[in-house]
PDB file of C-alpha atoms in Angstrom:
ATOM      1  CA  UNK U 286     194.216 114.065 147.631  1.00 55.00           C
ATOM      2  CA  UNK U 287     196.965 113.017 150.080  1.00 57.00           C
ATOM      3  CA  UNK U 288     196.100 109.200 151.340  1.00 64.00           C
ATOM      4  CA  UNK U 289     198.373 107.541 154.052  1.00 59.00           C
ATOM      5  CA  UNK U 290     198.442 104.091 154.635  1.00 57.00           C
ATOM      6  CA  UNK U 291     201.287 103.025 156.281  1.00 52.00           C
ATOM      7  CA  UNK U 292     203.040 100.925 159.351  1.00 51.00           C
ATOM      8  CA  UNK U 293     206.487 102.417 160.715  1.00 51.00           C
ATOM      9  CA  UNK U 294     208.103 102.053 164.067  1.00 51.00           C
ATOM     10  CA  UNK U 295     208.683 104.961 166.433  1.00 50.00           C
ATOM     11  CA  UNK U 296     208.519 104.442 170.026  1.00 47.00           C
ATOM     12  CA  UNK U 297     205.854 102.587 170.242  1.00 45.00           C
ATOM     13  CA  UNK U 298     206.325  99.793 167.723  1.00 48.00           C
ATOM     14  CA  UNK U 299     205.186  99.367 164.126  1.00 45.00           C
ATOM     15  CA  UNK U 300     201.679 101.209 164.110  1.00 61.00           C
ATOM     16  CA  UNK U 301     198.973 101.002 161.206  1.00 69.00           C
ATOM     17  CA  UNK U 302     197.915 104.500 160.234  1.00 78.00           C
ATOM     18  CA  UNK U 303     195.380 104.978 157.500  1.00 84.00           C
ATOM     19  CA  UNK U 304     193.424 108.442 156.678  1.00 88.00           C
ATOM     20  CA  UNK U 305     193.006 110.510 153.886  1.00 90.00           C
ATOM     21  CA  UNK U 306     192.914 114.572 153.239  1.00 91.00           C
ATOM     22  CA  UNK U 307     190.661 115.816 150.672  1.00 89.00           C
ATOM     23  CA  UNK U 308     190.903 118.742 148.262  1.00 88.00           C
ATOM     24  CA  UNK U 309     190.923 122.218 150.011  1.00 90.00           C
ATOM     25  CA  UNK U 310     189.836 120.237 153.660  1.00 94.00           C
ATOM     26  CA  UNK U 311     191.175 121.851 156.462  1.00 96.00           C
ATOM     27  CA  UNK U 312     192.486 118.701 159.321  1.00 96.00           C
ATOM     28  CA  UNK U 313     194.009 119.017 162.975  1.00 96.00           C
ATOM     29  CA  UNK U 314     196.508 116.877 163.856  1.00 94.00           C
ATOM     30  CA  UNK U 315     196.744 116.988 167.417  1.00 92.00           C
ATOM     31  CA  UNK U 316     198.560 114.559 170.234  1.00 87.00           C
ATOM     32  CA  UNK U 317     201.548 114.763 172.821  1.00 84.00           C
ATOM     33  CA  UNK U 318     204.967 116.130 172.229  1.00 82.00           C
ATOM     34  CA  UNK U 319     206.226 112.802 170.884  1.00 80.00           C
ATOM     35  CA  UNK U 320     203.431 111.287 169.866  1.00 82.00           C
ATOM     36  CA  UNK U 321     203.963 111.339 165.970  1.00 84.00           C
ATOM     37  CA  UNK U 322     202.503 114.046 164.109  1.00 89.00           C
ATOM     38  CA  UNK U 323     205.904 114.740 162.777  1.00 89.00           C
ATOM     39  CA  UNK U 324     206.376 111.607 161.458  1.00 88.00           C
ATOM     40  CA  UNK U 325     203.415 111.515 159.722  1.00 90.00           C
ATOM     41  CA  UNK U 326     203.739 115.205 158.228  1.00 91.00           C
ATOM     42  CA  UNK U 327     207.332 113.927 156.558  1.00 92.00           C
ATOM     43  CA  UNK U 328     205.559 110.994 155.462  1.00 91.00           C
ATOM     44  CA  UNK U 329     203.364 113.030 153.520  1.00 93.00           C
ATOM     45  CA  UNK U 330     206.232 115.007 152.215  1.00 92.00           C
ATOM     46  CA  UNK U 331     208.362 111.789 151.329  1.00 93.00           C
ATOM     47  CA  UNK U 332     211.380 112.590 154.093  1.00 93.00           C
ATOM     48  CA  UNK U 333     210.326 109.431 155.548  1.00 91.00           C
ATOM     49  CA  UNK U 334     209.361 106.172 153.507  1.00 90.00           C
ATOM     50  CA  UNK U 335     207.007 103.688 155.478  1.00 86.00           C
ATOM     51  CA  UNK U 336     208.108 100.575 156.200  1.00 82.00           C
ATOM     52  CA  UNK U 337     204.836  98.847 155.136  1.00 82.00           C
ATOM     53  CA  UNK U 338     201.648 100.591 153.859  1.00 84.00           C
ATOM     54  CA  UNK U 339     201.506 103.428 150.980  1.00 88.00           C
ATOM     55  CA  UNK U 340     201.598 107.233 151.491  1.00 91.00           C
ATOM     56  CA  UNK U 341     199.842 108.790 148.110  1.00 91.00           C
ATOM     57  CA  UNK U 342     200.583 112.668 147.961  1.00 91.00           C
ATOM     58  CA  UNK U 343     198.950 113.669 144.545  1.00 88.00           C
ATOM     59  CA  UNK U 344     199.615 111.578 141.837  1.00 89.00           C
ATOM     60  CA  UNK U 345     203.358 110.280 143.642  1.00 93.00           C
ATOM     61  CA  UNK U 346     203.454 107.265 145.480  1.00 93.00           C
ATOM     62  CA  UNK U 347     205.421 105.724 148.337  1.00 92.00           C
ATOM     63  CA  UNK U 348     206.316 102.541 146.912  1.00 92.00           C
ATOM     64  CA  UNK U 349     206.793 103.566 143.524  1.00 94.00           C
ATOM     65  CA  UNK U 350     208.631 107.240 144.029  1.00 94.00           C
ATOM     66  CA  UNK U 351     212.014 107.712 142.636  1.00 95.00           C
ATOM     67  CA  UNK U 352     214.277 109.600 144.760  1.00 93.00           C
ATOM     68  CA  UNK U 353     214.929 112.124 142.145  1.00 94.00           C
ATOM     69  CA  UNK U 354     211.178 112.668 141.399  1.00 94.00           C
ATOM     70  CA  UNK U 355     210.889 113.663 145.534  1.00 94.00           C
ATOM     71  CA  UNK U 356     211.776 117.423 144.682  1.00 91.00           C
ATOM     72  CA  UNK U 357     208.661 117.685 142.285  1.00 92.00           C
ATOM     73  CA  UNK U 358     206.338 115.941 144.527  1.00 93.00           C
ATOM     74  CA  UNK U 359     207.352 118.940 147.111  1.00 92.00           C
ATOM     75  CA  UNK U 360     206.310 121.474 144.593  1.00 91.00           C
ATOM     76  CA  UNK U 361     202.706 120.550 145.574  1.00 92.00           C
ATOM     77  CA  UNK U 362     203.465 120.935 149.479  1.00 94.00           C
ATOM     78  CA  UNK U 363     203.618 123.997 151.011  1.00 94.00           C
ATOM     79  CA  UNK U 364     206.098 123.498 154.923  1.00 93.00           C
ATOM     80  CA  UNK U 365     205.877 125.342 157.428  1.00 93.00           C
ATOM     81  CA  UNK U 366     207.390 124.366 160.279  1.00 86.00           C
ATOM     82  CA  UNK U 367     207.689 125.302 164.314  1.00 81.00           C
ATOM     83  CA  UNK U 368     211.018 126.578 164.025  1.00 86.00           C
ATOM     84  CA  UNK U 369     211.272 129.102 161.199  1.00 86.00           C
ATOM     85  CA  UNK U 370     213.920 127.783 158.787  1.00 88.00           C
ATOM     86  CA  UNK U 371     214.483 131.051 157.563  1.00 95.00           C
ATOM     87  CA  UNK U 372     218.061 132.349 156.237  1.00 95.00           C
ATOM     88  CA  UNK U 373     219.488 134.755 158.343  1.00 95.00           C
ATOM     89  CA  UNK U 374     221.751 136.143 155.975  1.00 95.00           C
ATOM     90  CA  UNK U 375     218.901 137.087 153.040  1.00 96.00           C
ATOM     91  CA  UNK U 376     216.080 139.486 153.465  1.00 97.00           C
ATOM     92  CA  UNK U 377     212.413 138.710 153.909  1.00 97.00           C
ATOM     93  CA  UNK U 378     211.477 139.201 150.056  1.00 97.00           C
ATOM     94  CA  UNK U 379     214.698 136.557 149.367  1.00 97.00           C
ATOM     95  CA  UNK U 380     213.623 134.405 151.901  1.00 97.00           C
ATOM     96  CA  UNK U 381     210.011 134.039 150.501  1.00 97.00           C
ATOM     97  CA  UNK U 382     211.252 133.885 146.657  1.00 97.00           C
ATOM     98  CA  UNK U 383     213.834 131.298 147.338  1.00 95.00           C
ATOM     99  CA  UNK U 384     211.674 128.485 146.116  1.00 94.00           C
ATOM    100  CA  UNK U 385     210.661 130.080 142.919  1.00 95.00           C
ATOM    101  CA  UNK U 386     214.158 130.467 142.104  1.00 94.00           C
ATOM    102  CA  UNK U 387     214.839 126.187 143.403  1.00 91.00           C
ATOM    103  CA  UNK U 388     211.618 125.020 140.714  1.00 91.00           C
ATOM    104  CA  UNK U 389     212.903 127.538 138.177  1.00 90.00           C
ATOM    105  CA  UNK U 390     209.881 130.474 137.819  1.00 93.00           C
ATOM    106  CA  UNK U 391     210.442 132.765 135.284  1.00 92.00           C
ATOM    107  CA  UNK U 392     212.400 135.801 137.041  1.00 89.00           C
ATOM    108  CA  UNK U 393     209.772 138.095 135.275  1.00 88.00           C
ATOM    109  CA  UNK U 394     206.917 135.848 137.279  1.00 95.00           C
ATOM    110  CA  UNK U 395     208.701 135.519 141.037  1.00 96.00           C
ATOM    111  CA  UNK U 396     208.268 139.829 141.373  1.00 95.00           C
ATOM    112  CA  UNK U 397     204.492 139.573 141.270  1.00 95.00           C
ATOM    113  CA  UNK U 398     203.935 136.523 143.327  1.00 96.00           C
ATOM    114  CA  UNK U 399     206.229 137.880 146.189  1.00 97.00           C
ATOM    115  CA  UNK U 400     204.921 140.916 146.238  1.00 96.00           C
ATOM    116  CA  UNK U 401     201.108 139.397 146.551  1.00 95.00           C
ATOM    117  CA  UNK U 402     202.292 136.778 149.248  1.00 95.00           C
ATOM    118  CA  UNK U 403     204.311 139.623 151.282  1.00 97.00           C
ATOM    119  CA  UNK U 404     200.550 141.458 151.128  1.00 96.00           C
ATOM    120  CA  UNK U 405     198.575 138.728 151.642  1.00 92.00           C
ATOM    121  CA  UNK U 406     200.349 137.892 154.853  1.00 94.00           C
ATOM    122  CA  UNK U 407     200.186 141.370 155.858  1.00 94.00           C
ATOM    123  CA  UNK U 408     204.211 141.835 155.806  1.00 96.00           C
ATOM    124  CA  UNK U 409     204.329 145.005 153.378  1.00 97.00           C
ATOM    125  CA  UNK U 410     206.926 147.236 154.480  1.00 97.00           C
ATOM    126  CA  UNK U 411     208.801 144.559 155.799  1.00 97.00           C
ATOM    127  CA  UNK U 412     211.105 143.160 152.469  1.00 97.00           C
ATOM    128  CA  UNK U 413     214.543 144.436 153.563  1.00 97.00           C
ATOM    129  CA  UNK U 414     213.909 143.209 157.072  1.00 98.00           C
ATOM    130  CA  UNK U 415     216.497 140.219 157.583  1.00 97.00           C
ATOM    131  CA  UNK U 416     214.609 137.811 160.465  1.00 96.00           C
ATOM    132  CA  UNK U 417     216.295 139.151 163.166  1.00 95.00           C
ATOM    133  CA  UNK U 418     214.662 141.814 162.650  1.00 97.00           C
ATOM    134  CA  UNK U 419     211.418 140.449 162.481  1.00 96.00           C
ATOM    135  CA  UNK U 420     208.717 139.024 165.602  1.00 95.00           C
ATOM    136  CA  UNK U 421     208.390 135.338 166.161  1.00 93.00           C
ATOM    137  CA  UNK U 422     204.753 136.252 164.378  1.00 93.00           C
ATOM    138  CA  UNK U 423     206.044 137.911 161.560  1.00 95.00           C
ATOM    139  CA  UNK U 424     208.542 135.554 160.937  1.00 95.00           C
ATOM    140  CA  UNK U 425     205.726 132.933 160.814  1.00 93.00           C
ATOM    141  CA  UNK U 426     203.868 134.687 158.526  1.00 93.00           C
ATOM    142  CA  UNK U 427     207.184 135.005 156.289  1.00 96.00           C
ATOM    143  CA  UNK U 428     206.955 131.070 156.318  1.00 95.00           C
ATOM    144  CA  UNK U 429     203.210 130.818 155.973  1.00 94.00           C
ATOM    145  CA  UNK U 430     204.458 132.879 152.443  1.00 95.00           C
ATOM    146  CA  UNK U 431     206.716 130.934 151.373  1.00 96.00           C
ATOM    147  CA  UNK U 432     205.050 128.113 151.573  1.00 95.00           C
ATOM    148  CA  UNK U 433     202.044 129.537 149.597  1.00 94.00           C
ATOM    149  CA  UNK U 434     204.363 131.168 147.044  1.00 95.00           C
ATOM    150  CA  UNK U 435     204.907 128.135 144.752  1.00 93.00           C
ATOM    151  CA  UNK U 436     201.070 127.715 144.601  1.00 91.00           C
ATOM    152  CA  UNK U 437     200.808 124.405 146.466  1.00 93.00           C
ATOM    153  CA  UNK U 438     198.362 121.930 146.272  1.00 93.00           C
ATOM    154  CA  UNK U 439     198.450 121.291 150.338  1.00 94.00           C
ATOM    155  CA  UNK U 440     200.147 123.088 153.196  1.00 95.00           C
ATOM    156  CA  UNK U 441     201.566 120.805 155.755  1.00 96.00           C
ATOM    157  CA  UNK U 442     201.959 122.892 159.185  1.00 96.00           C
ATOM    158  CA  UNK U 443     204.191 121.371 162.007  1.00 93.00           C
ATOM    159  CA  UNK U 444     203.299 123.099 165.186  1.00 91.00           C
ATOM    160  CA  UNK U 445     203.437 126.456 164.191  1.00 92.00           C
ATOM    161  CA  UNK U 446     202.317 128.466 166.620  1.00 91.00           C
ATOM    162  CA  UNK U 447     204.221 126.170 169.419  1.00 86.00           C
ATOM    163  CA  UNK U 448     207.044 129.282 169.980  1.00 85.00           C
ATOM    164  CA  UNK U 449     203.962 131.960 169.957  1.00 90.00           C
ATOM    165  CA  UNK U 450     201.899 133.558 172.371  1.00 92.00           C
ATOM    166  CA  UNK U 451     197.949 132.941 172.376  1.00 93.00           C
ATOM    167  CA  UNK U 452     197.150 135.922 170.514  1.00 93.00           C
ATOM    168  CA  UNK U 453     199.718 135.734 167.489  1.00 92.00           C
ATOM    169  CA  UNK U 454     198.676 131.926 167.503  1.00 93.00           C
ATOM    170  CA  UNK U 455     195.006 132.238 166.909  1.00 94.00           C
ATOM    171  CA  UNK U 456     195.636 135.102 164.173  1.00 93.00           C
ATOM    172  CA  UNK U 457     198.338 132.580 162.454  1.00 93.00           C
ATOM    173  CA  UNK U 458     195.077 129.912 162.594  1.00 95.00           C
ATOM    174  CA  UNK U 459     192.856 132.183 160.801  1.00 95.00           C
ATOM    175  CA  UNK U 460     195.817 133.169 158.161  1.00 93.00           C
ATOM    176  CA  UNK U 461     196.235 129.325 157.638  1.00 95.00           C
ATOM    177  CA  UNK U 462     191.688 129.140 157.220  1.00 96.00           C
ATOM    178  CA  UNK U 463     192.435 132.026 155.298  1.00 94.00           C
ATOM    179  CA  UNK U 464     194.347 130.304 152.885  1.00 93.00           C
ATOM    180  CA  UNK U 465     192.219 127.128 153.274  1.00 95.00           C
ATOM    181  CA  UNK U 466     189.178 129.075 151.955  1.00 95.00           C
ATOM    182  CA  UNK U 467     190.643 130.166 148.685  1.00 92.00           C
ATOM    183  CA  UNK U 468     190.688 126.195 147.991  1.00 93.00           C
ATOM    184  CA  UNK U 469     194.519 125.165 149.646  1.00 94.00           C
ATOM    185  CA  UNK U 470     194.294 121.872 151.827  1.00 94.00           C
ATOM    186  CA  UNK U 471     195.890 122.211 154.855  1.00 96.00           C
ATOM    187  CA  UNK U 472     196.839 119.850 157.883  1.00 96.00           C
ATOM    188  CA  UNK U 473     198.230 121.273 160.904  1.00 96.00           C
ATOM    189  CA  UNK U 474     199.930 119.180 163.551  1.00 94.00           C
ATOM    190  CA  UNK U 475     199.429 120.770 167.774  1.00 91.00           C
ATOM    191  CA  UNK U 476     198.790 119.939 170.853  1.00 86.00           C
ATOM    192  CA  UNK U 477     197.033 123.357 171.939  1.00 88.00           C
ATOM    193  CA  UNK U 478     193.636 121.659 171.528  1.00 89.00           C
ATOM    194  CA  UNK U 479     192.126 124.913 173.197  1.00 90.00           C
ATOM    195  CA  UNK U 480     193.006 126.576 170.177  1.00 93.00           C
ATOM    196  CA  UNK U 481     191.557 124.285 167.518  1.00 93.00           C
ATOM    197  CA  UNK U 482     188.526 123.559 169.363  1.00 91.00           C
ATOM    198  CA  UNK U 483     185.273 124.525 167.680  1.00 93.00           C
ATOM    199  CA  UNK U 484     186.787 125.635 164.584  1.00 94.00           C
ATOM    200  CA  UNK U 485     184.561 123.093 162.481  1.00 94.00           C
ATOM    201  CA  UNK U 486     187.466 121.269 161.009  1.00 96.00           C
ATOM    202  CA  UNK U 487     187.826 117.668 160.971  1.00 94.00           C
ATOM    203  CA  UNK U 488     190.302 116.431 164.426  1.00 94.00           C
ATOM    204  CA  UNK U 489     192.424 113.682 164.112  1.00 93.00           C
ATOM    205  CA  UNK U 490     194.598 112.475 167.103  1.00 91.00           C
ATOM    206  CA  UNK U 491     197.368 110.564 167.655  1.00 87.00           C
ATOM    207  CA  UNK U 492     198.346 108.534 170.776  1.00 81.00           C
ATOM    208  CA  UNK U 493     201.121 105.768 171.072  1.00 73.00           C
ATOM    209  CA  UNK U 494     200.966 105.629 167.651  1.00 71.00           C
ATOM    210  CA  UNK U 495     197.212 105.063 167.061  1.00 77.00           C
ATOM    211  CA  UNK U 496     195.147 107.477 165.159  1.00 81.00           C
ATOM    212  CA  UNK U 497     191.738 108.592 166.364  1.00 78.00           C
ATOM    213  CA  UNK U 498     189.504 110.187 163.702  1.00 71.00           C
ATOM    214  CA  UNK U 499     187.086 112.710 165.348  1.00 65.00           C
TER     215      UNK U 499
END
């Protein structure tokens, strides 16, 4: 589904980088603070345009995107990132419906799919709760929600468990399978290789810009 071919300079010099994620695969990204994995995640997510090479996410491509088509290629990608992004002057339920409202749901749909996200990630009884008043897991799970709430084709997830403690972490991982296993790709950038080891999912790493496929 998403295919990345591409060259761009970051550190290291101008790098070839060439994989692709299937439908509903799960993938670890994994290398050093600094290394690239957030590069390549906006990249994927059209932030970034390579400098040589084509990034395919879906049926948008790199070197043929508009810039005003960008916002509906993102309607297939699900973001989560390491730092929350959350708006600390809207409630949990606002935070997660927010993109419904952006890509223009029906106001008699966004109800229903908040509501099932806000159970799904185990947050009921939370929807008044601004994020202050939330834990660094549940506000994770608030973004894991939002980023499943427009139905995406692929979740792209930047670090996130890099601001939470071992236990929160590994139940965020098997949210994120969770969510694999109902047929979402995901790719997930760390470098906490202790906790993606032996999960069966496909390992990709990145060094000084070259990409090792495990």
């Amino acid at each position: 589904m998403e295919n990345v071919t591409y060259s761009y300079e970051k550190g290291y010099g101008v790098k070839n980088v060439n994989f692709t994620i299937d439908d509903a695969e799960f993938t670890f990204l994994i290398g050093p603070t600094g290394a690239g994995k957030t590069t390549i995640m906006k990249l994927i997510y059209m932030a970034l345009i390579p400098q040589s090479g084509v990034v395919t996410t879906g049926r948008f491509r790199s070197d043929k995107i508009k810039k005003r088509k960008i916002p509906f290629l993102r309607r297939s990608v699900g973001m989560i990132f390491q730092e929350y992004h959350l708006l600390r002057d809207r409630n949990l339920y606002e935070n997660i419906a927010l993109p419904l409202y952006v890509i223009g749901t029906r106001h008699s749909e966004i109800e229903d799919r908040v509501e099932n996200m806000i159970d799904q990630v185990g947050l009921v009884g939370k929807e008044d709760h601004t994020p202050d008043e939330l834990s660094g897991g549940e506000q994770q799970r608030a973004c894991i929600a939002r980023a499943l709430v427009k139905d995406p084709e692929i979740i792209l997830a930047d670090e996130p468990t890099g601001n939470l403690d071992p236990i929160t972490s590994f139940e965020l991982l098997k949210l994120l399978e969770a969510v694999n296993h109902e047929g979402t790709a995901v790719l997930m950038a760390s470098h906490n290789y202790n906790l993606i080891k032996g999960r069966g999912h496909r390992i990709m790493e990145i060094q000084q810009g070259l990409l090792r496929k495990n």
